[in-house]
PDB file of C-alpha atoms in Angstrom:
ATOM      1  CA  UNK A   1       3.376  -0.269 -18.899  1.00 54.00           C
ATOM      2  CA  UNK A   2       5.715  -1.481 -16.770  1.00 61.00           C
ATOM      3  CA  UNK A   3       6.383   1.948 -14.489  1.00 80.00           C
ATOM      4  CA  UNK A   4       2.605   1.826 -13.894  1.00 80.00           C
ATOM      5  CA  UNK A   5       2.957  -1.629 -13.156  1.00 81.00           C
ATOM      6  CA  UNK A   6       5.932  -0.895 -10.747  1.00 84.00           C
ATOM      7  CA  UNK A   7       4.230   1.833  -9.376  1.00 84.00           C
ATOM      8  CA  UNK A   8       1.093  -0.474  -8.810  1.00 87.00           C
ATOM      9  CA  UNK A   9       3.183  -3.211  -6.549  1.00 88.00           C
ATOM     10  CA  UNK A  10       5.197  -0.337  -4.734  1.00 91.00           C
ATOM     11  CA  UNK A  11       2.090   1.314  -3.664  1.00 92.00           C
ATOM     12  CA  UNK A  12       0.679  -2.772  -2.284  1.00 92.00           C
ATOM     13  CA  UNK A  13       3.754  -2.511  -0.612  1.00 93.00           C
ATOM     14  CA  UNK A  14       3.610   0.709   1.014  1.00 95.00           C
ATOM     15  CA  UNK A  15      -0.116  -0.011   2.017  1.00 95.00           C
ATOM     16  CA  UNK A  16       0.940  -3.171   3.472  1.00 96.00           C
ATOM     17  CA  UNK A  17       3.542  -1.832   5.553  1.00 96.00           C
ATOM     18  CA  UNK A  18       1.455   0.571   6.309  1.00 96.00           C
ATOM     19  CA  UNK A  19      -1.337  -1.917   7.942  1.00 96.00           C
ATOM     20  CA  UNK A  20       1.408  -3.934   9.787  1.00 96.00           C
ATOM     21  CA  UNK A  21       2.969  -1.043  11.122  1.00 95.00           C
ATOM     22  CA  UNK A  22      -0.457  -0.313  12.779  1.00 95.00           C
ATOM     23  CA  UNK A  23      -1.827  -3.804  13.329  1.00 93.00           C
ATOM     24  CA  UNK A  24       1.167  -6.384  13.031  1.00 92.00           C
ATOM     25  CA  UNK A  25      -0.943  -9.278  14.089  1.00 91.00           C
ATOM     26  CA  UNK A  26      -3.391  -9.234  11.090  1.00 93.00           C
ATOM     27  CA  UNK A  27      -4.213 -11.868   9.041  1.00 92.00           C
ATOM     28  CA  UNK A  28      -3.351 -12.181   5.827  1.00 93.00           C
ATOM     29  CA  UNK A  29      -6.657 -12.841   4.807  1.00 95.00           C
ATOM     30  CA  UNK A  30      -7.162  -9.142   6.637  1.00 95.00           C
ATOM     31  CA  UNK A  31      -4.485  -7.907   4.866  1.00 96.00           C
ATOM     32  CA  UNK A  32      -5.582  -8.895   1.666  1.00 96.00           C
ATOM     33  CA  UNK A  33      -9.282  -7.552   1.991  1.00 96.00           C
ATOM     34  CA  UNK A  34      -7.489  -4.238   2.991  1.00 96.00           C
ATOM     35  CA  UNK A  35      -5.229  -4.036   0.470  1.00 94.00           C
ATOM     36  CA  UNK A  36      -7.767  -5.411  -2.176  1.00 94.00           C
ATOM     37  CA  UNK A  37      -5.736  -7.570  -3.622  1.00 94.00           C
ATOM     38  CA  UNK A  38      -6.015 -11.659  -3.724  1.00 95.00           C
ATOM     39  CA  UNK A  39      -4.603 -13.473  -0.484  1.00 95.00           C
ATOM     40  CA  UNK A  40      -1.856 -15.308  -3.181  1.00 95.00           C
ATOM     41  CA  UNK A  41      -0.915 -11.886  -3.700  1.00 94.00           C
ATOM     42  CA  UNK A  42      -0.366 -10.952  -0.144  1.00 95.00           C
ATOM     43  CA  UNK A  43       1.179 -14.218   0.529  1.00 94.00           C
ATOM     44  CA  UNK A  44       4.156 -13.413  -2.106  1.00 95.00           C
ATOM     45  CA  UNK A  45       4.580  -9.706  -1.197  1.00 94.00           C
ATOM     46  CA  UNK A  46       4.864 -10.863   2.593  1.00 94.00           C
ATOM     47  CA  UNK A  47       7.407 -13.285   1.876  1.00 94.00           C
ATOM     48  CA  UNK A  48       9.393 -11.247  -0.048  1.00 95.00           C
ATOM     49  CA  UNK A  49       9.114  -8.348   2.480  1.00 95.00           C
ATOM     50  CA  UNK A  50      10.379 -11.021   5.392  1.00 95.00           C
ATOM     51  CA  UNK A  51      13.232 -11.763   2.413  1.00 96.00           C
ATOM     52  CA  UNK A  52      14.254  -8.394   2.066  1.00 96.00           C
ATOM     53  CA  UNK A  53      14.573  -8.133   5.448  1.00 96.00           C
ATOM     54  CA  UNK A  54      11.691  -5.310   6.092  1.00 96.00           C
ATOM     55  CA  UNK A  55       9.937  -7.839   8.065  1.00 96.00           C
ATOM     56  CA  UNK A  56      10.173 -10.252  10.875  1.00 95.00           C
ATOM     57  CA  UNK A  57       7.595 -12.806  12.083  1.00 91.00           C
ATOM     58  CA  UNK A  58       6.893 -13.358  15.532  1.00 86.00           C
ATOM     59  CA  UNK A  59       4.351 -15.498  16.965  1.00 75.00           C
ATOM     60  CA  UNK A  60       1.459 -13.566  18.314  1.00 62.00           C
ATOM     61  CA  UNK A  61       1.141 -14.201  22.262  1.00 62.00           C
ATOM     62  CA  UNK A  62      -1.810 -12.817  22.921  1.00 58.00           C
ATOM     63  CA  UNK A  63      -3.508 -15.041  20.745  1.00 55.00           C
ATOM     64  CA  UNK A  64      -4.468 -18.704  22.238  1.00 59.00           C
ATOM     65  CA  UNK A  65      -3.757 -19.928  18.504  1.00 58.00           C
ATOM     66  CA  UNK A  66       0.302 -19.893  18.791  1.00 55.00           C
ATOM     67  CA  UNK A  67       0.102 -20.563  14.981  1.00 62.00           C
ATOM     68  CA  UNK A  68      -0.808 -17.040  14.058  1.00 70.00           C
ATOM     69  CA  UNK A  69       2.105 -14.906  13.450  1.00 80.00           C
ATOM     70  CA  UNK A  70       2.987 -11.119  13.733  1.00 91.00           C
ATOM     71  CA  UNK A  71       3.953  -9.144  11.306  1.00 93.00           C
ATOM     72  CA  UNK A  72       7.292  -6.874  12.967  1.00 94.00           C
ATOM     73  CA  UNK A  73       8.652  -4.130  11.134  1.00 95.00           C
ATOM     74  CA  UNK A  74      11.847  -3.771  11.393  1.00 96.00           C
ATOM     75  CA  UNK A  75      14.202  -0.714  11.402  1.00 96.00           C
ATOM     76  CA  UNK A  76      15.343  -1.720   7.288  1.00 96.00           C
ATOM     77  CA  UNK A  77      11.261  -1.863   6.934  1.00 96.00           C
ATOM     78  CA  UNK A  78      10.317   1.478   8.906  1.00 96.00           C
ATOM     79  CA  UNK A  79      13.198   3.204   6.451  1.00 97.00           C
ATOM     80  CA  UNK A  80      11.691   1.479   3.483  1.00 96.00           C
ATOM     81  CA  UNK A  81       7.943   2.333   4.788  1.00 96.00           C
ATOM     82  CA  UNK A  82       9.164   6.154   5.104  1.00 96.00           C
ATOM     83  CA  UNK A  83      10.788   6.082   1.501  1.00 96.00           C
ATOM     84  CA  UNK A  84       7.637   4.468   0.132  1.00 95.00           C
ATOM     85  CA  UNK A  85       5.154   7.391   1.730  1.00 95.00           C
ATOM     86  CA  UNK A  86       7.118  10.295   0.195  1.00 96.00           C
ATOM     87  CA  UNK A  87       7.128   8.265  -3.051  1.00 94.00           C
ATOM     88  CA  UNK A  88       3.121   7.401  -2.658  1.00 94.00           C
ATOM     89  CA  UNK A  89       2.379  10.963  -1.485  1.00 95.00           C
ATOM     90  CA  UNK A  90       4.331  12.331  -4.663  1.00 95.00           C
ATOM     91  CA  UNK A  91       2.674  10.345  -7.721  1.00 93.00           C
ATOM     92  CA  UNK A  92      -0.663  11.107  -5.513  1.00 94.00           C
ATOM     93  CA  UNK A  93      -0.289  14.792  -5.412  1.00 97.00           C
ATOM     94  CA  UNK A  94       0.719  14.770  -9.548  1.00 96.00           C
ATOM     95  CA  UNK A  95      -2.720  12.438  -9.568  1.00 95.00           C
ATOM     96  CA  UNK A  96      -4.298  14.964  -7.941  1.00 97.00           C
ATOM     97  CA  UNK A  97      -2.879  17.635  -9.951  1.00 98.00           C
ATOM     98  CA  UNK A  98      -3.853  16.159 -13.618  1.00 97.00           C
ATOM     99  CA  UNK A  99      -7.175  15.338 -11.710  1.00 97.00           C
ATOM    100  CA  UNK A 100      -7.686  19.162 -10.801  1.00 97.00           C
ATOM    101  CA  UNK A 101      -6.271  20.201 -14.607  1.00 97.00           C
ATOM    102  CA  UNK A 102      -8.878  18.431 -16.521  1.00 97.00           C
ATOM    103  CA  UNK A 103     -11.817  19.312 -14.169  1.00 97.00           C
ATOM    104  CA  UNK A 104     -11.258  23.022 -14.718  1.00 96.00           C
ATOM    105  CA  UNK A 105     -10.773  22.318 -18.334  1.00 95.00           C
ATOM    106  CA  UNK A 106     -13.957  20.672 -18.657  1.00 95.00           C
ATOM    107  CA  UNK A 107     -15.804  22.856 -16.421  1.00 94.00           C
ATOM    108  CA  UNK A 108     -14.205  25.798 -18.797  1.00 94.00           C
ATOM    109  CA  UNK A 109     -16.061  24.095 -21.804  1.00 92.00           C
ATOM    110  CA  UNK A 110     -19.378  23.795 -19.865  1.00 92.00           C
ATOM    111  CA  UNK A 111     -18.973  27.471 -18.664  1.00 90.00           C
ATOM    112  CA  UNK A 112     -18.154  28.435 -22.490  1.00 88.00           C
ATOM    113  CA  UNK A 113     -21.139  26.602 -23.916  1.00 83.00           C
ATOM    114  CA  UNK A 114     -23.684  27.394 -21.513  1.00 71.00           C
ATOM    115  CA  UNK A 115     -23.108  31.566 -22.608  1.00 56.00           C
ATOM    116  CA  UNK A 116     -22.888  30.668 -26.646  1.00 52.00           C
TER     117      UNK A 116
END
């Protein structure tokens, strides 16, 4: 339970990186509607990614509302947003892999009992 679990907040962090690596001066809110996940949970992974060092706020100049912050990765965040795509792509391609497995067994039992 608790490796899917892991593997559940490492992939919100790898998608959040992700999206602030692309758009740093979403809004949580955005982020959190992207992501799927409740804004509380957003909130917590963001501060702990700013904690950890993988990201730096910034205020947002091009936005007339100087309260609104961007999201900056930074070069300990772009290493950990690497490490987190090779780990994302791998338990997707095994995903994929068990996916594939039990469609061609199941297809093999609706091949087998359409010709008995």
């Amino acid at each position: 339970m608790t490796d899917r679990r892991d593997a559940t907040q490492e992939d919100m962090r790898f998608r959040l990186l992700r999206l602030l690596d692309d758009s740093p001066e979403m809004s949580q809110r955005d982020l959190a509607r992207a992501v799927g996940v409740s804004l509380g949970s957003v909130n917590f992974q963001l501060k702990a990614l700013v904690d950890k060092g993988m990201v730096k706020l910034g205020n947002f100049s091009a936005n007339p509302d100087k309260r609104r912050y961007a999201y900056i990765l930074t070069p300990r965040g772009i290493a950990t947003k690497a490490a987190l795509t090779r780990r994302f792509l791998a338990r997707k391609r095994a995903e994929y892999e068990a996916l594939r497995a039990e469609i061609e067994a199941l297809q093999s039992e609706i091949d087998e009992g359409k010709s008995a």
